[in-house]
Coordinates of C-alpha atoms and ligand atoms in Angstrom, one line a residue:
M30 CA 89.8 72.0 114.7
T31 CA 92.0 72.2 111.7
Q32 CA 92.2 75.6 110.0
T33 CA 90.7 76.1 106.6
P34 CA 93.6 76.2 104.1
V35 CA 94.1 79.4 102.1
L36 CA 95.4 79.9 98.6
A37 CA 96.8 83.3 97.7
I38 CA 96.7 84.4 94.1
V39 CA 99.0 87.3 93.3
L40 CA 98.1 89.2 90.2
A41 CA 101.1 90.6 88.4
A42 CA 100.2 90.5 84.7
G43 CA 99.4 94.2 84.3
K44 CA 101.6 96.1 81.9
G45 CA 101.8 99.1 84.3
T46 CA 101.4 101.6 81.4
R47 CA 101.4 104.5 83.8
M48 CA 104.9 103.7 84.9
K49 CA 106.2 104.6 81.4
S50 CA 108.7 101.8 81.6
D51 CA 110.2 98.9 79.7
T52 CA 110.3 97.0 83.0
P53 CA 107.1 95.2 84.2
K54 CA 105.6 97.2 87.0
V55 CA 106.0 94.5 89.7
M56 CA 109.7 94.4 89.0
H57 CA 110.3 98.0 90.0
A58 CA 112.3 98.1 93.3
L59 CA 111.1 99.1 96.7
A60 CA 113.6 99.1 99.5
G61 CA 115.9 97.1 97.2
A62 CA 113.5 94.3 96.2
P63 CA 110.9 94.1 93.4
L64 CA 107.3 95.1 94.4
L65 CA 106.3 91.5 93.8
V66 CA 108.8 90.2 96.4
H67 CA 107.1 92.3 99.1
V68 CA 103.7 90.9 98.3
L69 CA 104.9 87.3 98.2
S70 CA 106.8 87.8 101.5
A71 CA 103.7 89.1 103.2
A72 CA 101.7 86.1 102.0
K73 CA 104.4 83.8 103.2
A74 CA 104.7 85.6 106.6
A75 CA 100.9 85.2 107.0
S76 CA 101.4 81.4 106.6
V77 CA 99.0 80.9 103.7
E78 CA 99.1 77.3 102.6
E79 CA 99.5 77.9 98.9
I80 CA 100.6 80.8 96.7
C81 CA 100.5 81.2 93.0
V82 CA 101.3 84.1 90.7
V83 CA 99.7 85.3 87.4
V84 CA 102.1 87.0 85.0
G85 CA 101.8 88.4 81.5
P86 CA 103.2 86.8 78.3
G87 CA 107.0 87.1 78.1
M88 CA 107.3 88.1 81.7
D89 CA 110.0 85.4 82.4
E90 CA 111.8 87.8 84.7
V91 CA 108.8 88.1 86.9
A92 CA 108.3 84.3 86.9
G93 CA 112.0 84.0 87.8
V94 CA 111.6 86.3 90.8
A95 CA 108.6 84.3 92.1
R96 CA 110.4 81.0 91.7
G97 CA 113.5 82.5 93.3
L98 CA 111.6 82.7 96.5
D99 CA 110.0 79.3 96.1
P100 CA 111.1 77.0 93.2
G101 CA 107.8 75.1 93.3
L102 CA 105.6 78.1 93.1
P103 CA 103.0 77.8 90.3
V104 CA 103.1 80.7 87.8
F105 CA 100.2 81.1 85.4
V106 CA 100.2 83.3 82.2
Q107 CA 97.3 85.6 81.4
R108 CA 97.5 85.8 77.6
E109 CA 95.8 89.1 77.2
Q110 CA 95.5 91.8 79.8
R111 CA 91.7 91.9 79.9
G112 CA 91.2 92.9 83.5
T113 CA 91.6 91.6 87.1
A114 CA 88.8 89.0 86.9
D115 CA 90.3 87.6 83.7
A116 CA 93.7 87.5 85.4
V117 CA 92.3 85.5 88.3
K118 CA 90.7 83.1 85.8
A119 CA 94.2 82.3 84.4
A120 CA 94.9 80.6 87.7
Q121 CA 91.8 78.4 87.7
D122 CA 93.8 75.2 87.8
A123 CA 95.0 76.3 91.2
F124 CA 91.7 77.3 92.7
A125 CA 88.9 75.4 90.9
G126 CA 89.3 72.3 93.0
F127 CA 90.9 73.9 96.0
A128 CA 89.5 72.8 99.3
G129 CA 89.8 76.1 101.2
S130 CA 89.4 79.8 100.8
V131 CA 91.1 82.0 98.2
I132 CA 92.7 85.4 98.7
I133 CA 93.5 87.7 95.8
L134 CA 96.5 90.0 96.2
Y135 CA 97.7 92.6 93.8
G136 CA 101.4 92.6 92.9
D137 CA 101.4 96.4 92.9
T138 CA 100.4 96.7 96.6
P139 CA 103.7 96.2 98.3
L140 CA 103.0 97.7 101.8
L141 CA 100.5 95.1 102.8
R142 CA 101.2 93.6 106.2
P143 CA 100.9 89.9 107.0
E144 CA 98.6 90.8 110.0
T145 CA 96.0 92.2 107.5
I146 CA 96.0 89.0 105.5
G147 CA 95.4 87.3 108.9
T148 CA 92.3 89.4 109.6
L149 CA 91.0 88.6 106.1
R150 CA 91.6 84.9 106.7
A151 CA 89.8 85.0 110.1
A152 CA 86.7 86.6 108.5
L153 CA 86.7 83.8 105.9
A154 CA 87.1 81.2 108.6
E155 CA 84.0 82.7 110.3
G156 CA 82.0 81.9 107.2
A157 CA 82.1 85.0 105.0
D158 CA 81.7 84.3 101.3
L159 CA 83.4 87.4 100.1
V160 CA 85.6 89.9 102.1
V161 CA 87.2 93.1 100.8
I162 CA 89.8 95.1 102.7
G163 CA 88.7 98.8 102.4
F164 CA 90.4 101.9 103.5
E165 CA 89.6 105.6 103.7
T166 CA 91.7 108.3 102.1
E167 CA 91.3 112.1 101.5
D168 CA 92.5 111.5 97.9
P169 CA 90.6 108.5 96.5
T170 CA 91.6 109.3 92.9
G171 CA 92.1 106.1 90.9
Y172 CA 90.7 103.6 93.4
G173 CA 87.5 101.7 93.2
R174 CA 84.9 103.1 95.6
L175 CA 83.1 100.8 98.1
L176 CA 79.3 101.0 98.0
L177 CA 77.6 100.3 101.3
D178 CA 73.9 99.9 102.1
E179 CA 72.2 101.8 104.9
C180 CA 73.3 99.1 107.4
G181 CA 76.9 99.5 106.4
T182 CA 77.0 96.2 104.5
L183 CA 79.2 96.0 101.4
I184 CA 77.0 95.8 98.3
G185 CA 79.3 96.7 95.4
I186 CA 82.5 98.3 94.1
R187 CA 82.4 101.1 91.5
E188 CA 85.6 101.7 89.5
E189 CA 86.4 105.3 89.2
K190 CA 85.9 105.5 85.4
D191 CA 82.4 104.2 85.8
A192 CA 81.5 106.2 88.9
S193 CA 78.9 109.0 89.1
A194 CA 80.0 112.3 90.5
E195 CA 78.2 111.3 93.8
E196 CA 80.0 108.0 93.9
R197 CA 83.4 109.7 93.2
A198 CA 82.9 111.7 96.3
I199 CA 83.1 108.5 98.4
K200 CA 86.3 108.3 100.3
L201 CA 86.0 104.6 101.2
C202 CA 88.1 102.7 98.7
N203 CA 88.9 99.2 97.5
S204 CA 92.5 98.1 98.5
G205 CA 92.3 95.3 95.9
I206 CA 92.7 92.7 98.6
M207 CA 89.8 90.4 98.4
G208 CA 89.0 86.9 99.9
F209 CA 86.5 84.3 98.7
G210 CA 85.0 81.6 101.0
S211 CA 85.9 78.8 98.6
G212 CA 87.3 78.0 95.2
K213 CA 83.8 77.2 94.1
T214 CA 82.4 80.6 95.1
L215 CA 85.1 82.3 93.2
T216 CA 84.6 80.1 90.1
D217 CA 80.8 80.7 90.1
L218 CA 81.2 84.5 90.5
L219 CA 83.9 84.8 87.8
A220 CA 81.7 83.0 85.3
R221 CA 79.1 85.8 85.7
I222 CA 81.5 88.8 85.4
G223 CA 81.1 90.7 82.1
N224 CA 83.0 93.6 80.6
A225 CA 80.3 96.1 79.9
N226 CA 82.1 99.1 81.5
A227 CA 84.1 102.2 80.7
K228 CA 87.3 100.2 80.2
G229 CA 85.8 97.2 78.5
E230 CA 87.6 95.0 81.1
F231 CA 86.6 92.1 83.2
Y232 CA 86.6 93.7 86.7
L233 CA 87.1 91.4 89.7
T234 CA 85.4 94.1 91.7
D235 CA 82.1 93.2 90.0
A236 CA 82.1 90.0 92.1
V237 CA 80.8 91.9 95.1
A238 CA 77.5 93.0 93.5
L239 CA 77.0 89.6 91.9
A240 CA 77.6 87.9 95.3
R241 CA 75.0 90.2 96.9
A242 CA 72.5 89.5 94.2
G243 CA 73.1 85.8 94.9
G244 CA 72.4 86.3 98.6
L245 CA 76.0 85.6 99.7
D246 CA 77.6 87.0 102.9
T247 CA 79.8 89.9 101.8
R248 CA 81.9 91.9 104.2
M249 CA 84.2 94.8 104.4
L250 CA 87.2 95.1 106.8
R251 CA 89.0 98.4 107.3
G252 CA 92.7 98.5 106.6
E253 CA 95.2 101.3 106.9
A254 CA 95.7 103.6 103.9
D255 CA 99.5 103.4 104.3
E256 CA 99.3 99.7 103.9
V257 CA 97.3 99.4 100.7
L258 CA 98.8 102.1 98.5
G259 CA 98.7 100.8 94.9
V260 CA 101.8 101.7 92.9
N261 CA 100.7 102.8 89.4
S262 CA 103.1 105.6 88.7
R263 CA 106.7 106.6 89.5
A264 CA 105.2 109.2 92.0
E265 CA 103.3 106.5 93.8
L266 CA 106.5 104.3 93.8
A267 CA 108.3 107.1 95.6
Q268 CA 105.4 107.5 98.0
A269 CA 105.5 103.8 98.8
E270 CA 109.3 103.9 99.2
A271 CA 108.9 106.7 101.7
A272 CA 106.3 104.7 103.7
M273 CA 108.5 101.6 103.6
Q274 CA 111.6 103.4 104.7
A275 CA 109.7 104.9 107.7
R276 CA 108.6 101.4 108.6
L277 CA 112.1 99.9 108.3
R278 CA 113.7 102.7 110.3
D279 CA 111.2 102.3 113.1
K280 CA 111.9 98.6 113.2
V281 CA 115.7 98.9 113.5
M282 CA 115.3 101.6 116.2
A283 CA 112.8 99.4 118.1
E284 CA 115.5 96.7 118.0
G285 CA 118.1 98.9 119.6
A286 CA 119.9 100.9 117.0
T287 CA 120.5 104.6 117.2
L288 CA 119.7 106.5 113.9
V289 CA 120.9 110.1 114.5
A290 CA 118.8 111.4 111.6
P291 CA 116.5 108.5 110.6
E292 CA 115.0 110.3 107.6
T293 CA 118.5 110.3 106.0
V294 CA 119.2 106.6 106.4
F295 CA 118.0 104.3 103.6
L296 CA 117.5 100.7 104.4
S297 CA 116.8 97.6 102.3
H298 CA 113.9 95.1 102.9
D299 CA 116.5 92.6 104.4
T300 CA 118.9 95.0 106.2
K301 CA 119.8 93.5 109.6
I302 CA 121.1 95.9 112.3
G303 CA 122.1 94.7 115.8
R304 CA 121.8 96.4 119.2
D305 CA 123.7 99.5 120.1
V306 CA 124.7 100.1 116.6
I307 CA 125.0 103.9 115.9
I308 CA 124.3 105.2 112.4
E309 CA 125.2 108.8 111.6
P310 CA 123.3 110.8 109.0
N311 CA 123.3 109.9 105.3
V312 CA 124.0 106.3 105.0
F313 CA 122.7 103.9 102.3
F314 CA 122.1 100.2 102.8
G315 CA 121.6 98.2 99.6
P316 CA 120.4 94.6 99.8
G317 CA 122.1 91.9 101.8
V318 CA 123.8 94.0 104.6
V319 CA 124.2 92.8 108.2
V320 CA 125.6 95.1 110.9
E321 CA 126.4 93.3 114.2
D322 CA 126.0 94.7 117.7
G323 CA 127.9 97.7 118.8
A324 CA 129.2 98.8 115.4
T325 CA 129.4 102.5 114.5
I326 CA 128.7 103.7 111.0
H327 CA 129.8 107.3 110.4
S328 CA 128.2 109.5 107.8
F329 CA 128.1 109.1 104.0
C330 CA 128.6 105.4 103.6
H331 CA 127.3 103.1 100.9
F332 CA 126.9 99.3 101.5
V333 CA 125.7 96.4 99.4
D334 CA 125.9 92.7 100.3
A335 CA 128.3 93.3 103.1
H336 CA 128.8 92.0 106.7
I337 CA 130.0 94.4 109.4
G338 CA 131.2 92.6 112.6
P339 CA 130.6 93.5 116.2
N340 CA 132.1 96.9 117.4
A341 CA 133.5 97.6 114.0
E342 CA 133.8 101.3 113.0
V343 CA 133.1 102.3 109.4
G344 CA 133.3 105.6 107.5
P345 CA 132.8 108.4 107.0
Y346 CA 132.7 108.0 103.2
A347 CA 133.3 104.2 103.1
R348 CA 132.0 102.0 100.3
L349 CA 131.5 98.3 101.1
R350 CA 130.7 96.3 97.9
P351 CA 129.5 92.7 97.7
G352 CA 131.5 90.2 99.7
A353 CA 133.0 92.7 102.1
E354 CA 133.3 90.9 105.4
L355 CA 134.5 93.0 108.3
G356 CA 135.4 91.1 111.5
P357 CA 135.0 92.2 115.1
N358 CA 136.7 95.5 116.1
T359 CA 137.9 96.3 112.6
K360 CA 138.2 99.9 111.3
V361 CA 137.5 101.1 107.8
G362 CA 137.9 104.8 107.3
N363 CA 137.3 107.5 104.8
F364 CA 137.5 107.0 101.1
V365 CA 138.0 103.3 101.4
E366 CA 136.4 100.8 99.0
I367 CA 136.3 97.1 99.9
K368 CA 135.0 94.3 97.6
K369 CA 134.9 90.5 98.1
S370 CA 137.5 90.7 100.9
Q371 CA 137.7 89.5 104.5
L372 CA 139.2 91.6 107.4
A373 CA 140.0 89.6 110.4
E374 CA 139.6 90.9 114.0
G375 CA 141.1 94.3 114.7
A376 CA 142.4 94.9 111.1
K377 CA 142.5 98.6 110.1
V378 CA 142.1 100.2 106.7
N379 CA 141.8 103.8 107.6
H380 CA 142.3 106.0 104.5
L381 CA 142.0 106.3 100.8
T382 CA 142.4 102.6 99.8
Y383 CA 141.0 100.0 97.5
I384 CA 140.9 96.4 98.8
G385 CA 139.5 93.8 96.4
D386 CA 139.7 90.0 96.4
T387 CA 141.8 90.1 99.5
S388 CA 142.1 88.5 102.9
I389 CA 143.6 90.6 105.7
G390 CA 144.8 88.9 108.9
A391 CA 144.0 90.0 112.4
R392 CA 145.4 93.4 113.5
A393 CA 147.1 94.0 110.2
N394 CA 147.4 97.8 109.3
I395 CA 146.9 98.9 105.8
G396 CA 148.4 102.4 105.2
A397 CA 146.8 105.3 103.4
G398 CA 146.6 105.0 99.7
T399 CA 147.2 101.3 99.5
I400 CA 145.8 99.6 96.3
T401 CA 145.3 95.9 95.7
C402 CA 145.8 95.5 92.0
N403 CA 143.4 92.6 91.7
Y404 CA 142.6 92.8 88.0
D405 CA 144.9 92.4 85.0
G406 CA 142.3 93.2 82.4
V407 CA 141.3 89.6 82.0
A408 CA 141.0 87.9 85.4
K409 CA 140.8 88.8 89.1
H410 CA 143.5 87.6 91.4
R411 CA 143.7 87.3 95.2
T412 CA 145.9 89.1 97.7
E413 CA 146.6 87.6 101.1
I414 CA 147.9 89.7 103.9
G415 CA 149.0 87.9 107.1
A416 CA 148.1 88.7 110.7
G417 CA 149.9 91.7 112.1
A418 CA 151.4 92.8 108.7
F419 CA 152.0 96.5 108.1
I420 CA 151.5 97.9 104.7
G421 CA 153.2 101.3 104.3
S422 CA 151.2 104.2 102.7
N423 CA 150.8 104.5 98.9
S424 CA 151.7 100.9 98.2
S425 CA 150.5 98.8 95.3
L426 CA 150.0 95.1 95.9
V427 CA 150.0 93.4 92.5
A428 CA 147.9 90.2 92.8
P429 CA 148.3 87.3 93.1
V430 CA 150.5 88.0 96.0
K431 CA 151.0 87.1 99.6
I432 CA 152.3 89.2 102.4
G433 CA 153.5 87.1 105.3
E434 CA 152.5 87.5 108.9
G435 CA 154.1 90.4 110.7
A436 CA 155.9 91.6 107.5
Y437 CA 156.4 95.3 106.6
V438 CA 156.0 96.8 103.2
G439 CA 157.8 100.1 102.9
S440 CA 155.8 103.1 101.8
G441 CA 155.4 103.7 98.1
S442 CA 156.3 100.1 97.1
V443 CA 155.0 98.1 94.2
I444 CA 154.9 94.6 95.5
S445 CA 154.6 91.9 92.9
K446 CA 156.4 89.0 94.7
D447 CA 155.4 87.2 97.9
V448 CA 156.9 88.7 101.1
S449 CA 158.1 86.3 103.8
P450 CA 156.8 86.6 107.4
D451 CA 158.5 89.2 109.5
A452 CA 160.5 90.6 106.5
L453 CA 160.6 94.1 105.2
A454 CA 159.9 94.5 101.4
L455 CA 160.4 97.7 99.6
T456 CA 160.8 98.7 95.9
R457 CA 161.7 102.3 96.4
A458 CA 164.2 104.1 94.2
P459 CA 167.1 105.4 96.3
Q460 CA 166.8 109.1 97.4
E461 CA 169.3 111.5 95.9
E462 CA 170.1 115.0 97.2
R463 CA 171.7 117.9 95.3
P464 CA 172.7 120.6 97.9
G465 CA 171.9 124.2 96.9
W466 CA 170.2 123.2 93.7
A467 CA 166.8 124.9 94.5
A468 CA 168.5 128.3 95.3
R469 CA 170.5 128.1 92.0
F470 CA 167.4 127.3 90.0
R471 CA 165.4 130.2 91.4
K472 CA 168.3 132.6 90.7
R473 CA 168.5 131.5 87.0
Q474 CA 164.7 132.0 86.6
T475 CA 164.8 135.6 87.9
R476 CA 167.7 136.5 85.7
K477 CA 165.6 135.7 82.5
Ligands
UD1_503 C1 92.4 98.0 91.0 C2 91.0 97.8 91.4 C3 90.5 99.0 92.2 C4 91.3 99.2 93.4 C5 92.8 99.2 93.1 C6 93.7 99.1 94.3 C7 89.9 96.4 89.7 C8 89.0 96.4 88.5 N1 90.2 97.6 90.2 O1 92.5 99.1 90.2 O2 89.1 98.8 92.6 O3 90.9 100.3 94.2 O4 93.2 98.2 92.2 O5 95.0 99.3 94.1 O6 90.3 95.3 90.1 N2 96.4 92.8 86.5 C9 96.5 91.7 85.9 N3 95.9 91.5 84.7 C10 95.1 92.4 84.1 C11 94.9 93.6 84.8 C12 95.5 93.8 86.0 O7 97.3 90.8 86.3 O8 94.5 92.2 83.1 C13 97.0 93.0 87.8 C14 98.1 94.1 87.8 O9 99.4 93.6 87.5 C15 98.0 94.7 89.2 C16 96.6 94.4 89.7 O10 96.1 93.4 88.8 O11 98.9 94.0 90.1 C17 95.7 95.6 89.7 O12 95.6 96.1 88.3 P1 95.6 97.7 88.1 O13 95.5 97.9 86.6 O14 96.8 98.3 88.7 O15 94.2 98.1 88.7 P2 93.8 99.5 89.3 O16 93.4 100.4 88.2 O17 94.9 100.0 90.2
CA504 CA1 96.9 99.3 90.8

C-alpha cells in the first residue's frame, strides 16, 4: 500500500507584534537558527512529501531562509495579516488540487518534534478528516482552548479573546498543529470561515466546529506542552531557548560526551560533539561547530563555525572564529583567537595569540603573544608556518609571509620576509648594558 502523501504548510506571515521588534518573528534565533528553520527541519525529518511557506509582504529575508534549506520550496505571500485561516488560503495553489492530506504548522512553534508530525500523519492515514494536536498546561493564557463533548470528542476551539470565563478555565489547549484529510476538505472548510470574533480575524481554529457541523471525523491527539510552546514574546523566546538547550545537551550526553555542568554549556541546533569529549563549565557553541572524539574543551570558550579534531585540547578562554580548523592532538590555550586557519596534527598555540588566515604545519609551536598581522587595512593576507617550526614569544608575523619547515623565529621579532627551512630569523635590537647605572640613578633621585 502506498502512503498518502502529505503537504505541510508553514505559516510565517504574522508580524509578531508582541516581540516589539523590527525583525519578523520567525527570524528570531533559537539555538543559533531562525525559529522557521526549526519548524521546516521538523517537517523534513518527518518526511512529509511537500512543504510550502506563507510569508508576509516584504519578508524577503524569511523567504530566503526557506529557500536556503530547499531552493525549490514554494513561498506564498499573504498580502494582509487577516488571521491564520486567511494565511492558509494564500497557499491554495499548493493544496487545492493536492492528492493527499495537508498539515498546518505555525512558524512560531519551534520545539515541535518530527515524531509528533508522524502521529498526526498516522491519524490522517486512518481516515480522520481533521486532527488537532492538543496539550495541557497549568498556564493556558494566550492559547485557544479545546472544546470536547461528553464523549471526549473534539467539537471546537475557542480563542482566548472570545472565551467565556468558564471556557478560559479549560487547560486543554490548541498547539496550532492541525491536519486535514484532503486538500478538498481544507478548501471547503476555509470557504465557510468568517471573521465575526473579538479580533475580526479569520481563525483557522473555526474549522473544527464547521467540520463537526458537517458531520466530519474530528480528532484530538495529545502532545507534550514542552513541544508546542508558541513564541509570541521575548520571554517566551527565552523559555523556548531553555527547553531547546536542555534537549540539545541531553542529546550530546546520550551520544557519549561529558558535560561537567550541562546547564552552563550553550549549544547550537547543528553542534556535533563526538564520543568521550569532555566539556568543562561555561562554553558557548555558535552555529557550525564540530568537535571530534576525545577532545577536551576547558572552561570559558566561544566557538563559531569551527572544527576541533580528535583528542585536541582547547581553552580555557579560547575563541575559535569561522574557519578555524584544529587537527588531531592540537593544543590551543588561554586567550588565543583563531580565525580562518588550519592547525595540522600536534601543533600548539598555547597562550595569548592571534592566528588569522594562517596554516600551521604539524607539531609547530607558536610562542606566547604571537600575532599574525593578516590585515593591512585594505586586504587580508596569508601566513604559512611549516611543520616543526618554532615561533618565539611576542613575535609579529607580517603577512603575506612564509616560515619554512623547522625554522626558528627569535622572541620579539617582527618578521616581514620569508624564512627558509631550518633557519633562525630574528629582528631584535642588540642588547646594551651600562654597569652601575641603576644605582647612580637612584642616588641622584634621593639627593633632589
Ligand atoms: C494561534 C491559535 C491558537 C493556538 C496558538 C498556538 C488561531 C486563530 N489561534 O494563536 O488557537 O493556541 O496559535 O501557538 O489560529 N499567521 C500568519 N498570518 C496571519 C496570522 C498569523 O501567517 O494573518 C501565522 C503567524 O506567523 C504564526 C501563526 O500563524 O506563525 C500563529 O499566529 P499567532 O498570531 O501567533 O497566533 P496565536 O495568537 O498564537
Ligand atoms: Ca503564536
